[in-house]
Amino acid sequence: MDNESTHEYQSLLTVLHECMVACNTCYQACLQEDDVQKMTECIRLDRECADFCSYFEQAISRGTAYVSELATTCITICKDCGNECKQHNHDHCQKCAEACLKCAEECQKLLA
Amino acid sequence: MDNESTHEYQSLLTVLHECMVACNTCYQACLQEDDVQKMTECIRLDRECADFCSYFEQAISRGTAYVSELATTCITICKDCGNECKQHNHDHCQKCAEACLKCAEECQKLLA
Amino acid sequence: MDNESTHEYQSLLTVLHECMVACNTCYQACLQEDDVQKMTECIRLDRECADFCSYFEQAISRGTAYVSELATTCITICKDCGNECKQHNHDHCQKCAEACLKCAEECQKLLA
Amino acid sequence: MDNESTHEYQSLLTVLHECMVACNTCYQACLQEDDVQKMTECIRLDRECADFCSYFEQAISRGTAYVSELATTCITICKDCGNECKQHNHDHCQKCAEACLKCAEECQKLLA
């Protein structure tokens, strides 16, 4: 990968960043919900997905040669997190689900 | 910090993300320059600054209570990286310097 | 810092690694406790402390010039996490408190 | 994964940590070598491998459900970094190669 990578992957970089922010926003909001007992899987997956997207963002911008491998794992994690979030009515969960599924889609386009 | 944190810190989040991307873009470009021997301090500081901005981005979006402490260190690192980059004529260095100094400024506003 | 840094900071590197593992072990265990409602502050601080120690570990081993700044923040975060964990009887919380306070102490020695 | 994960994966956690430290030690030493021009691929892979091992360490200790996916990518990155390092006579490169290949092996045992 040459130093054009940040141009080539501009839309993925944006979507990964938005997904990371949405997951972490959902994470901190879940920890403040009255029904936190029901949100533990959401909390775990929010951190998992935020951490992976943050890692992947950095890796792309420093020119990683492993975009395909990372995108494949990213799809799995984003789908799992998005599907968990979709089941909860909290606004932050719905927004997070949307961001995760958009991110999974963008990774899939890349691999196509 | 409540779950409004990502709104409150929206502009800082954006600037940190841009600084991380600029530093990593500069990092990979420096490693491909003919005069890489002269760029080693730039390479080291690019990674340092990218890693810190990436960490800080995540910390803010998950609602860290340590924004001031992290912003203080961020200013130091961004200034050091920006001042090193400013000395090199490469386009990626000049762009990186600009992003670093903008990020330092945004952190300073926060602490004011 | 020259490439002797990993020797100079060997004991800090070990303690940071142990603290990161203890915090993350406590984090995942808290999310599985029946009284998760009472553990939310512990969960938040566990992640905060694990993330910071992980960052600091990496920074030291790549030769960061910002050991003092990072150690200062590390002391604050480790103490906050350790003091929260100390209040809970769960075995993982007690072990985590011990690891956090040991890490804070090691950072303090460094700054002395 | 339950909270026994850090016991189950104890040897992998240790090996990942050692690999991260070896890669970062090699990274900072390479940047100080007279023949830095010849070490640029080594520098890039050192950071790549250190960043991934650091991520994977954290993910395991917080109980990730994606151990297999991450181990698969870890094998690829560790082998690439180890094979690059093996070609250089610098002591830090030889040590790094050893740590990388040990880490790849440990991941392979896990997947077997």
XYZ file of C-alpha atoms in Angstrom:
448
model
C 0.000 0.000 0.000
C 1.417 3.396 -0.922
C 0.709 6.696 0.770
C -2.464 7.084 -1.258
C -4.116 4.630 1.108
C -5.933 7.275 3.075
C -7.530 8.517 -0.160
C -8.394 5.040 -1.411
C -10.024 4.112 1.876
C -11.496 7.502 2.748
C -15.106 6.351 3.003
C -14.169 3.276 5.055
C -12.120 5.455 7.427
C -15.129 7.727 7.959
C -17.532 4.855 8.535
C -15.153 3.104 10.963
C -14.784 6.318 12.934
C -18.565 6.829 13.082
C -19.063 3.213 14.141
C -16.455 3.546 16.911
C -18.142 6.701 18.226
C -21.639 5.168 18.038
C -20.507 2.001 19.859
C -18.784 3.936 22.622
C -21.743 6.312 22.981
C -24.022 3.272 23.297
C -21.559 1.663 25.744
C -21.568 4.562 28.185
C -25.326 5.087 27.846
C -26.057 1.374 28.478
C -24.050 1.536 31.718
C -26.429 4.292 32.888
C -29.686 2.547 31.975
C -32.040 1.291 34.709
C -32.203 -2.080 32.973
C -28.403 -2.476 32.812
C -28.899 -6.155 33.722
C -30.429 -6.678 30.244
C -27.736 -4.640 28.512
C -24.611 -6.592 29.485
C -24.239 -8.348 26.130
C -24.721 -4.993 24.401
C -22.045 -3.397 26.615
C -19.563 -6.185 25.865
C -20.164 -6.048 22.131
C -20.076 -2.246 22.065
C -16.566 -2.289 23.518
C -15.485 -5.139 21.266
C -16.709 -3.337 18.156
C -15.392 0.102 19.202
C -11.966 -1.371 19.967
C -11.787 -3.238 16.670
C -12.970 -0.285 14.559
C -10.494 1.986 16.322
C -7.702 -0.499 15.640
C -8.740 -0.910 12.003
C -8.960 2.875 11.452
C -5.400 3.308 12.676
C -4.143 0.321 10.690
C -5.600 1.659 7.428
C -4.235 5.149 7.948
C -0.707 3.847 8.610
C -0.864 1.732 5.444
C -1.476 -1.803 6.689
C -1.060 -4.630 4.174
C -3.794 -6.640 5.941
C -6.931 -4.747 4.944
C -8.761 -7.862 3.703
C -8.052 -9.928 6.818
C -9.110 -7.079 9.097
C -12.208 -6.272 7.022
C -13.334 -9.914 7.232
C -13.184 -9.898 11.033
C -14.718 -6.421 11.119
C -17.798 -7.673 9.256
C -18.333 -10.452 11.818
C -17.933 -8.165 14.836
C -20.027 -5.313 13.385
C -22.863 -7.695 12.469
C -22.862 -9.300 15.926
C -22.878 -5.912 17.639
C -25.462 -4.453 15.252
C -27.809 -7.419 15.666
C -27.592 -7.272 19.457
C -28.217 -3.511 19.500
C -31.163 -3.783 17.113
C -33.074 -5.745 19.758
C -33.081 -2.871 22.248
C -35.395 0.128 21.979
C -32.998 2.642 23.464
C -32.244 5.380 20.973
C -28.461 4.888 21.402
C -28.849 1.185 20.611
C -30.816 1.850 17.440
C -28.262 4.420 16.275
C -25.436 2.047 17.111
C -27.072 -0.812 15.189
C -27.331 1.435 12.151
C -23.675 2.494 12.341
C -22.503 -1.115 12.798
C -24.483 -2.462 9.870
C -23.320 0.407 7.639
C -19.742 -0.405 8.610
C -20.215 -4.115 7.863
C -21.624 -3.182 4.437
C -18.711 -0.876 3.633
C -16.263 -3.674 4.519
C -18.195 -6.065 2.308
C -17.985 -3.653 -0.665
C -14.233 -3.567 -0.142
C -13.932 -7.342 -0.283
C -16.246 -7.702 -3.280
C -19.498 12.622 32.142
C -22.957 11.686 30.859
C -23.835 10.291 27.483
C -23.882 13.785 26.005
C -20.103 13.704 25.950
C -19.852 12.963 22.256
C -21.915 16.094 21.529
C -19.961 18.280 23.952
C -16.644 17.170 22.485
C -17.718 16.854 18.848
C -15.174 19.297 17.447
C -12.322 17.811 19.486
C -13.270 14.308 18.316
C -13.121 15.465 14.696
C -9.784 17.227 15.119
C -8.229 14.248 16.949
C -9.353 11.938 14.157
C -7.909 14.229 11.480
C -4.648 14.527 13.412
C -4.382 10.738 13.760
C -4.932 10.268 10.016
C -2.454 13.052 9.102
C 0.219 11.609 11.419
C -0.178 8.087 10.083
C -0.225 9.324 6.480
C 3.011 11.212 7.184
C 4.441 8.138 8.964
C 3.968 5.812 6.007
C 5.121 8.448 3.503
C 8.298 9.208 5.510
C 9.214 5.511 5.450
C 9.153 5.711 1.638
C 11.234 8.879 1.271
C 14.744 8.742 -0.197
C 16.027 10.752 2.752
C 14.500 8.428 5.358
C 17.704 8.848 7.411
C 16.647 12.455 8.065
C 13.063 11.507 8.818
C 13.538 9.132 11.758
C 12.524 11.664 14.423
C 9.493 12.542 12.322
C 8.557 8.859 12.000
C 8.843 8.303 15.760
C 6.777 11.375 16.622
C 4.171 10.585 13.940
C 3.500 7.222 15.569
C 3.559 8.701 19.063
C 1.061 11.386 18.120
C -1.192 9.085 16.079
C -1.296 6.542 18.908
C -2.107 9.175 21.517
C -4.802 10.890 19.429
C -6.368 7.512 18.660
C -6.370 6.648 22.361
C -7.819 10.040 23.314
C -10.558 9.824 20.642
C -11.715 6.500 22.042
C -11.476 7.698 25.649
C -13.668 10.741 24.951
C -16.279 8.757 23.069
C -16.609 6.198 25.893
C -17.023 9.015 28.428
C -13.650 9.222 30.165
C -13.462 11.343 33.326
C -9.849 12.275 32.524
C -10.295 14.704 29.629
C -8.150 17.442 31.212
C -5.228 15.146 32.036
C -5.290 13.624 28.550
C -5.679 17.017 26.840
C -2.624 18.338 28.707
C -0.435 15.488 27.449
C -2.004 15.749 23.993
C -0.912 19.385 23.706
C 2.714 18.451 24.494
C 2.822 15.555 22.031
C 0.996 17.424 19.227
C 3.297 20.446 19.566
C 6.435 18.286 19.514
C 5.218 16.381 16.457
C 3.967 19.519 14.698
C 7.242 21.377 15.298
C 9.306 18.465 13.979
C 7.116 18.097 10.878
C 7.179 21.836 10.148
C 10.928 21.594 9.491
C 10.516 19.213 6.537
C 9.383 20.361 3.111
C 7.547 17.180 2.205
C 3.897 17.926 1.552
C 2.789 15.211 4.007
C 4.956 16.788 6.731
C 3.490 20.239 6.187
C -0.060 18.856 6.281
C 0.757 16.860 9.388
C 2.228 19.911 11.146
C -0.964 21.815 10.432
C -3.188 19.034 11.805
C -1.047 18.654 14.939
C -1.010 22.344 15.748
C -4.773 22.607 15.169
C -5.265 19.692 17.549
C -3.033 21.298 20.203
C -5.064 24.501 19.886
C -8.385 22.684 20.256
C -7.098 20.983 23.420
C -5.970 24.342 24.767
C -9.438 25.843 24.194
C -10.874 22.975 26.214
C -8.583 23.620 29.150
C -9.110 27.408 29.089
C 15.285 7.244 25.263
C 17.608 4.701 23.684
C 16.887 1.085 22.947
C 17.734 0.137 26.524
C 14.328 1.428 27.560
C 12.767 -1.995 27.866
C 15.506 -2.964 30.342
C 15.258 0.263 32.335
C 11.489 -0.038 32.622
C 11.259 -3.815 32.905
C 9.479 -3.884 36.262
C 7.007 -1.162 35.217
C 6.244 -3.050 31.981
C 5.463 -6.194 33.984
C 3.262 -4.382 36.498
C 1.361 -2.518 33.745
C 0.711 -5.809 31.960
C -0.535 -7.458 35.162
C -2.749 -4.467 35.919
C -4.246 -4.541 32.411
C -5.023 -8.259 32.730
C -6.484 -7.859 36.252
C -8.700 -4.939 35.141
C -9.992 -6.786 32.097
C -10.572 -9.972 34.107
C -12.557 -7.908 36.616
C -14.409 -6.156 33.767
C -15.691 -9.354 32.195
C -16.492 -10.917 35.590
C -18.446 -7.820 36.728
C -20.603 -8.027 33.606
C -21.593 -11.545 34.684
C -22.398 -10.738 38.329
C -25.997 -10.853 39.587
C -25.545 -7.403 41.104
C -24.267 -5.843 37.866
C -26.347 -2.747 38.697
C -23.933 -2.042 41.572
C -20.863 -2.751 39.449
C -21.283 -0.171 36.675
C -18.699 2.257 38.057
C -16.306 -0.655 38.492
C -16.886 -1.771 34.889
C -16.241 1.746 33.549
C -13.066 2.186 35.562
C -11.824 -1.319 34.723
C -11.954 -0.499 31.024
C -10.466 2.948 31.551
C -7.551 1.526 33.527
C -6.981 -1.477 31.239
C -6.978 0.778 28.166
C -4.551 3.235 29.720
C -2.154 0.568 31.025
C -2.204 -1.153 27.641
C -1.428 2.147 25.939
C 1.350 2.961 28.414
C 2.918 -0.517 28.067
C 3.155 -0.079 24.314
C 4.441 3.487 24.602
C 7.262 2.457 26.938
C 8.319 -0.470 24.807
C 8.517 1.680 21.650
C 10.641 4.237 23.510
C 8.243 7.095 24.260
C 9.757 10.356 25.498
C 6.650 11.034 27.618
C 7.084 8.515 30.447
C 6.627 11.119 33.209
C 3.445 12.620 31.744
C 1.932 9.180 31.174
C 2.990 7.908 34.619
C 1.321 10.901 36.276
C -2.017 10.160 34.602
C -1.546 6.433 35.224
C -1.294 7.037 38.987
C -4.611 8.939 38.997
C -6.472 6.324 36.953
C -5.005 3.327 38.834
C -5.855 4.855 42.212
C -9.429 5.641 41.150
C -9.930 2.130 39.770
C -8.214 0.473 42.746
C -10.276 2.446 45.280
C -13.538 1.580 43.512
C -12.633 -2.111 43.280
C -11.565 -2.276 46.933
C -15.165 -1.563 47.981
C -16.509 -4.742 46.386
C -16.115 -8.182 47.964
C -15.897 -10.100 44.693
C -12.576 -11.906 44.479
C -11.850 -10.401 41.038
C -12.402 -6.898 42.450
C -10.033 -7.468 45.356
C -7.352 -8.845 43.015
C -7.875 -5.932 40.636
C -7.585 -3.383 43.468
C -4.275 -4.944 44.468
C -2.900 -4.842 40.897
C -4.022 -1.217 40.409
C -2.482 0.032 43.635
C 0.769 -1.834 42.915
C 0.860 -0.172 39.482
C 0.234 3.286 40.975
C 3.097 2.679 43.429
C 5.485 1.597 40.680
C 4.670 4.758 38.707
C 5.274 6.840 41.814
C 8.715 5.265 42.330
C 9.552 6.237 38.767
C 8.618 9.865 39.312
C 10.427 10.114 42.665
C -16.011 -17.093 27.108
C -16.346 -17.005 30.892
C -14.058 -15.268 33.330
C -11.688 -18.220 33.274
C -10.383 -16.965 29.945
C -7.244 -15.468 31.372
C -6.324 -18.856 32.852
C -7.168 -20.774 29.674
C -5.115 -18.421 27.541
C -2.332 -17.714 30.025
C 0.521 -18.922 27.828
C -0.812 -17.081 24.758
C -1.145 -13.865 26.788
C 2.497 -14.163 27.878
C 3.767 -14.872 24.372
C 1.739 -11.996 22.862
C 3.141 -9.620 25.458
C 6.726 -10.781 24.784
C 6.174 -10.446 21.040
C 4.795 -6.913 21.434
C 7.808 -5.884 23.541
C 10.305 -7.523 21.132
C 8.699 -5.842 18.100
C 8.678 -2.413 19.719
C 12.252 -2.840 20.959
C 13.269 -3.740 17.405
C 11.216 -0.824 16.041
C 12.991 1.805 18.124
C 16.417 0.220 17.578
C 15.925 0.065 13.782
C 15.157 3.799 13.726
C 18.602 4.382 15.287
C 20.578 2.134 12.944
C 23.017 3.635 10.431
C 21.424 1.551 7.692
C 17.890 2.714 8.481
C 17.260 2.874 4.715
C 17.425 -0.932 4.629
C 15.264 -1.302 7.718
C 12.082 0.457 6.594
C 10.126 -2.743 5.912
C 11.272 -4.060 9.285
C 10.109 -0.850 11.002
C 6.677 -1.027 9.333
C 6.175 -4.678 10.204
C 7.440 -4.191 13.760
C 4.747 -1.602 14.405
C 2.102 -3.668 12.631
C 2.931 -6.739 14.693
C 3.294 -4.865 18.002
C -0.043 -3.110 17.471
C -1.833 -6.340 16.602
C -0.353 -8.326 19.503
C -1.214 -5.511 21.892
C -4.781 -5.468 20.580
C -5.077 -9.256 20.788
C -3.689 -9.349 24.359
C -6.322 -6.898 25.499
C -9.093 -8.661 23.587
C -8.285 -12.012 25.207
C -8.094 -10.595 28.694
C -11.485 -8.897 28.371
C -13.035 -12.149 27.145
C -13.399 -11.676 23.384
C -15.511 -14.230 21.511
C -13.288 -13.830 18.433
C -10.126 -15.634 19.500
C -9.979 -17.847 16.384
C -10.443 -14.983 13.922
C -7.818 -12.879 15.684
C -5.388 -15.810 16.032
C -5.629 -16.484 12.290
C -4.647 -12.915 11.419
C -2.009 -12.934 14.160
C -0.275 -15.933 12.553
C -0.044 -14.114 9.202
C 1.300 -10.892 10.689
C 3.767 -12.614 13.064
C 5.150 -14.782 10.261
C 5.590 -11.804 7.932
C 7.321 -9.775 10.639
C 9.433 -12.725 11.822
C 10.561 -13.572 8.281
C 11.540 -9.962 7.567
C 13.462 -9.651 10.846
C 15.268 -12.958 10.319
C 17.026 -11.452 7.284
C 18.800 -8.784 9.332
C 21.848 -9.487 11.485
C 21.054 -6.901 14.157
C 20.650 -8.586 17.516
C 17.254 -6.897 18.062
C 16.035 -8.242 14.707
C 17.089 -11.795 15.532
C 15.396 -11.616 18.945
C 12.280 -10.144 17.367
C 12.144 -12.881 14.727
C 12.299 -15.492 17.464
C 9.479 -13.859 19.472
C 7.282 -13.489 16.365
C 7.694 -17.084 15.250
C 7.039 -18.358 18.799
C 3.857 -16.286 18.857
C 2.719 -17.634 15.476
C 3.310 -21.179 16.754
C 1.312 -20.568 19.941
C -1.597 -19.241 17.854
C -1.403 -22.295 15.636
C -1.587 -24.642 18.637
C -4.729 -22.822 19.693
C -6.396 -23.318 16.321
C -5.371 -26.985 16.069
